[in-house]
PDB file of C-alpha atoms in Angstrom:
ATOM      1  CA  MET C   1      -0.349   3.492  29.527  1.00  0.00           C
ATOM      2  CA  LEU C   2       2.167   2.700  27.090  1.00  0.00           C
ATOM      3  CA  VAL C   3       5.635   3.233  26.757  1.00  0.00           C
ATOM      4  CA  LEU C   4       8.050   2.129  24.562  1.00  0.00           C
ATOM      5  CA  PRO C   5      11.403   1.770  24.928  1.00  0.00           C
ATOM      6  CA  ALA C   6      13.729   4.272  21.935  1.00  0.00           C
ATOM      7  CA  GLN C   7      13.710   2.393  19.228  1.00  0.00           C
ATOM      8  CA  THR C   8      17.168   2.890  16.639  1.00  0.00           C
ATOM      9  CA  VAL C   9      16.871   3.119  12.873  1.00  0.00           C
ATOM     10  CA  THR C  10      19.011   0.473  11.517  1.00  0.00           C
ATOM     11  CA  PRO C  11      19.149  -0.256   7.102  1.00  0.00           C
ATOM     12  CA  ALA C  12      17.992  -3.197   7.502  1.00  0.00           C
ATOM     13  CA  ALA C  13      14.961  -2.317   9.507  1.00  0.00           C
ATOM     14  CA  VAL C  14      13.616   0.731   7.337  1.00  0.00           C
ATOM     15  CA  LEU C  15      14.441  -2.015   4.643  1.00  0.00           C
ATOM     16  CA  GLY C  16      11.763  -4.916   5.812  1.00  0.00           C
ATOM     17  CA  THR C  17       9.441  -2.152   7.026  1.00  0.00           C
ATOM     18  CA  THR C  18       9.850  -1.172   3.159  1.00  0.00           C
ATOM     19  CA  VAL C  19       9.883  -4.449   2.022  1.00  0.00           C
ATOM     20  CA  LEU C  20       6.252  -5.321   3.964  1.00  0.00           C
ATOM     21  CA  PHE C  21       4.932  -2.108   3.386  1.00  0.00           C
ATOM     22  CA  ALA C  22       5.219  -2.927  -0.363  1.00  0.00           C
ATOM     23  CA  LEU C  23       3.662  -6.588  -0.026  1.00  0.00           C
ATOM     24  CA  PHE C  24       0.994  -5.056   2.074  1.00  0.00           C
ATOM     25  CA  LEU C  25      -0.367  -2.529  -0.957  1.00  0.00           C
ATOM     26  CA  SER C  26       0.590  -5.308  -3.354  1.00  0.00           C
ATOM     27  CA  VAL C  27      -2.404  -7.558  -1.683  1.00  0.00           C
ATOM     28  CA  THR C  28      -4.240  -4.760  -1.644  1.00  0.00           C
ATOM     29  CA  ALA C  29      -4.126  -3.245  -5.001  1.00  0.00           C
ATOM     30  CA  HIS C  30      -4.015  -7.300  -6.712  1.00  0.00           C
ATOM     31  CA  LEU C  31      -7.935  -7.115  -4.702  1.00  0.00           C
ATOM     32  CA  ALA C  32      -8.559  -3.702  -5.849  1.00  0.00           C
ATOM     33  CA  ALA C  33      -7.989  -5.236  -9.499  1.00  0.00           C
ATOM     34  CA  ARG C  34     -10.263  -7.905  -9.060  1.00  0.00           C
ATOM     35  CA  ASN C  35     -12.875  -5.923  -7.519  1.00  0.00           C
ATOM     36  CA  VAL C  36     -13.235  -3.507 -10.950  1.00  0.00           C
ATOM     37  CA  LEU C  37     -11.590  -5.476 -13.484  1.00  0.00           C
ATOM     38  CA  GLY C  38     -12.645  -9.162 -12.208  1.00  0.00           C
ATOM     39  CA  SER C  39     -10.173 -12.097 -12.939  1.00  0.00           C
ATOM     40  CA  VAL C  40      -6.885 -10.851 -12.645  1.00  0.00           C
ATOM     41  CA  ASP C  41      -3.453 -12.013 -13.128  1.00  0.00           C
ATOM     42  CA  PRO C  42      -1.955 -11.363  -9.022  1.00  0.00           C
ATOM     43  CA  ARG C  43       1.890 -11.053 -10.258  1.00  0.00           C
ATOM     44  CA  ARG C  44       0.741  -8.395 -11.437  1.00  0.00           C
ATOM     45  CA  ALA C  45      -0.232  -6.306  -7.999  1.00  0.00           C
ATOM     46  CA  LEU C  46       3.279  -7.058  -7.343  1.00  0.00           C
ATOM     47  CA  TYR C  47       4.492  -4.050  -9.721  1.00  0.00           C
ATOM     48  CA  VAL C  48       1.743  -1.925  -8.443  1.00  0.00           C
ATOM     49  CA  GLY C  49       3.026  -2.002  -4.782  1.00  0.00           C
ATOM     50  CA  PRO C  50       6.543  -0.945  -4.181  1.00  0.00           C
ATOM     51  CA  LEU C  51       6.911   2.935  -5.487  1.00  0.00           C
ATOM     52  CA  PRO C  52       4.035   3.777  -3.355  1.00  0.00           C
ATOM     53  CA  ALA C  53       5.685   2.312  -0.444  1.00  0.00           C
ATOM     54  CA  VAL C  54       8.711   3.920  -0.915  1.00  0.00           C
ATOM     55  CA  VAL C  55       7.563   7.162  -0.912  1.00  0.00           C
ATOM     56  CA  GLY C  56       5.420   6.577   2.577  1.00  0.00           C
ATOM     57  CA  VAL C  57       8.329   5.408   4.360  1.00  0.00           C
ATOM     58  CA  VAL C  58      10.735   7.818   2.736  1.00  0.00           C
ATOM     59  CA  GLY C  59       8.099  10.912   3.197  1.00  0.00           C
ATOM     60  CA  GLY C  60       8.037   9.407   6.936  1.00  0.00           C
ATOM     61  CA  ALA C  61      11.393   9.726   7.383  1.00  0.00           C
ATOM     62  CA  PHE C  62      12.021  12.660   6.353  1.00  0.00           C
ATOM     63  CA  SER C  63       9.042  14.041   8.234  1.00  0.00           C
ATOM     64  CA  VAL C  64       7.660  15.194   4.567  1.00  0.00           C
ATOM     65  CA  PRO C  65       3.900  16.559   4.980  1.00  0.00           C
ATOM     66  CA  ALA C  66       0.979  13.920   3.759  1.00  0.00           C
ATOM     67  CA  ALA C  67      -0.096  16.828   2.027  1.00  0.00           C
ATOM     68  CA  LEU C  68       3.227  15.975  -0.186  1.00  0.00           C
ATOM     69  CA  THR C  69       3.138  12.752  -0.049  1.00  0.00           C
ATOM     70  CA  VAL C  70       0.076  11.358  -0.582  1.00  0.00           C
ATOM     71  CA  PRO C  71      -1.108  12.738  -4.250  1.00  0.00           C
ATOM     72  CA  VAL C  72       2.661  11.728  -5.418  1.00  0.00           C
ATOM     73  CA  ALA C  73       2.251   8.120  -4.228  1.00  0.00           C
ATOM     74  CA  LEU C  74      -2.090   8.190  -4.928  1.00  0.00           C
ATOM     75  CA  ALA C  75      -0.154   9.585  -8.841  1.00  0.00           C
ATOM     76  CA  LEU C  76       2.441   6.479  -8.755  1.00  0.00           C
ATOM     77  CA  ASP C  77      -0.677   4.192  -7.393  1.00  0.00           C
ATOM     78  CA  ALA C  78      -2.628   5.018 -10.598  1.00  0.00           C
ATOM     79  CA  ALA C  79       0.416   5.114 -13.168  1.00  0.00           C
ATOM     80  CA  MET C  80       1.130   1.475 -11.588  1.00  0.00           C
ATOM     81  CA  PHE C  81      -1.903   0.153 -12.100  1.00  0.00           C
ATOM     82  CA  ARG C  82      -2.225   1.947 -15.800  1.00  0.00           C
ATOM     83  CA  TRP C  83       1.333   0.462 -16.484  1.00  0.00           C
ATOM     84  CA  SER C  84       0.546  -3.330 -14.496  1.00  0.00           C
ATOM     85  CA  TYR C  85      -2.461  -3.809 -15.933  1.00  0.00           C
ATOM     86  CA  ASP C  86      -2.786  -1.945 -19.406  1.00  0.00           C
ATOM     87  CA  GLU C  87      -5.957  -0.534 -18.835  1.00  0.00           C
ATOM     88  CA  GLU C  88      -6.546   2.229 -21.257  1.00  0.00           C
ATOM     89  CA  PRO C  89      -9.707   4.125 -20.293  1.00  0.00           C
ATOM     90  CA  LEU C  90      -8.982   6.445 -16.845  1.00  0.00           C
ATOM     91  CA  ARG C  91     -12.298   5.600 -14.995  1.00  0.00           C
ATOM     92  CA  ALA C  92     -10.628   2.133 -14.311  1.00  0.00           C
ATOM     93  CA  ILE C  93      -7.675   3.506 -13.615  1.00  0.00           C
ATOM     94  CA  ALA C  94      -9.207   5.956 -10.799  1.00  0.00           C
ATOM     95  CA  THR C  95     -11.693   3.510  -9.489  1.00  0.00           C
ATOM     96  CA  MET C  96      -8.834   1.005  -9.509  1.00  0.00           C
ATOM     97  CA  THR C  97      -6.825   3.860  -7.106  1.00  0.00           C
ATOM     98  CA  VAL C  98      -9.831   4.716  -5.432  1.00  0.00           C
ATOM     99  CA  VAL C  99     -10.636   1.012  -4.686  1.00  0.00           C
ATOM    100  CA  HIS C 100      -7.144   1.456  -3.458  1.00  0.00           C
ATOM    101  CA  VAL C 101      -6.974   3.079  -0.966  1.00  0.00           C
ATOM    102  CA  VAL C 102     -10.392   2.330   0.428  1.00  0.00           C
ATOM    103  CA  ILE C 103      -9.253  -0.696   0.991  1.00  0.00           C
ATOM    104  CA  THR C 104      -5.574  -0.620   2.043  1.00  0.00           C
ATOM    105  CA  VAL C 105      -6.725   1.969   4.725  1.00  0.00           C
ATOM    106  CA  LEU C 106      -9.975  -0.499   6.111  1.00  0.00           C
ATOM    107  CA  LEU C 107      -7.284  -2.949   5.997  1.00  0.00           C
ATOM    108  CA  GLY C 108      -5.208  -1.051   7.470  1.00  0.00           C
ATOM    109  CA  VAL C 109      -7.830   0.110  10.465  1.00  0.00           C
ATOM    110  CA  VAL C 110      -8.695  -3.540  11.120  1.00  0.00           C
ATOM    111  CA  VAL C 111      -5.024  -5.525  11.012  1.00  0.00           C
ATOM    112  CA  GLY C 112      -3.386  -2.345  13.424  1.00  0.00           C
ATOM    113  CA  GLY C 113      -6.336  -2.356  15.619  1.00  0.00           C
ATOM    114  CA  THR C 114      -6.296  -5.587  16.444  1.00  0.00           C
ATOM    115  CA  VAL C 115      -2.078  -6.192  16.936  1.00  0.00           C
ATOM    116  CA  PHE C 116      -3.056  -2.374  19.224  1.00  0.00           C
ATOM    117  CA  LEU C 117      -5.215  -5.002  20.914  1.00  0.00           C
ATOM    118  CA  LEU C 118      -3.231  -7.879  21.110  1.00  0.00           C
ATOM    119  CA  SER C 119      -0.515  -5.821  22.284  1.00  0.00           C
ATOM    120  CA  THR C 120      -2.115  -4.443  25.275  1.00  0.00           C
ATOM    121  CA  ALA C 121      -4.036  -8.032  26.603  1.00  0.00           C
ATOM    122  CA  PRO C 122      -2.635  -9.283  29.816  1.00  0.00           C
ATOM    123  CA  SER C 123      -0.020 -12.097  29.546  1.00  0.00           C
TER     124      SER C 123
END
């Protein structure tokens, strides 16, 4: 059984979590945009990650139900894709958003599972 010590939440921890989550979402947003649009500027993906990351961290901190936070995060994700990549067809925006969700979930499960396995390894 894995026992975690009690943790205190500091502003630095919240800021660090938000920044790392935003970077992770930006990387996966770039992968999604490359998948749908082809060759794109990676700096544009930096605009996509922060708003959904803030929604996720704030929603988790205040125990907002996922039924509220997930649609808001997805709407912001789509809006930021549209703004950042100047795409007019809603089909392209919807495709990028769905691909972004899939890549984020898959990569999150793989990275999270790897970290968990390494944390339980004998020393």
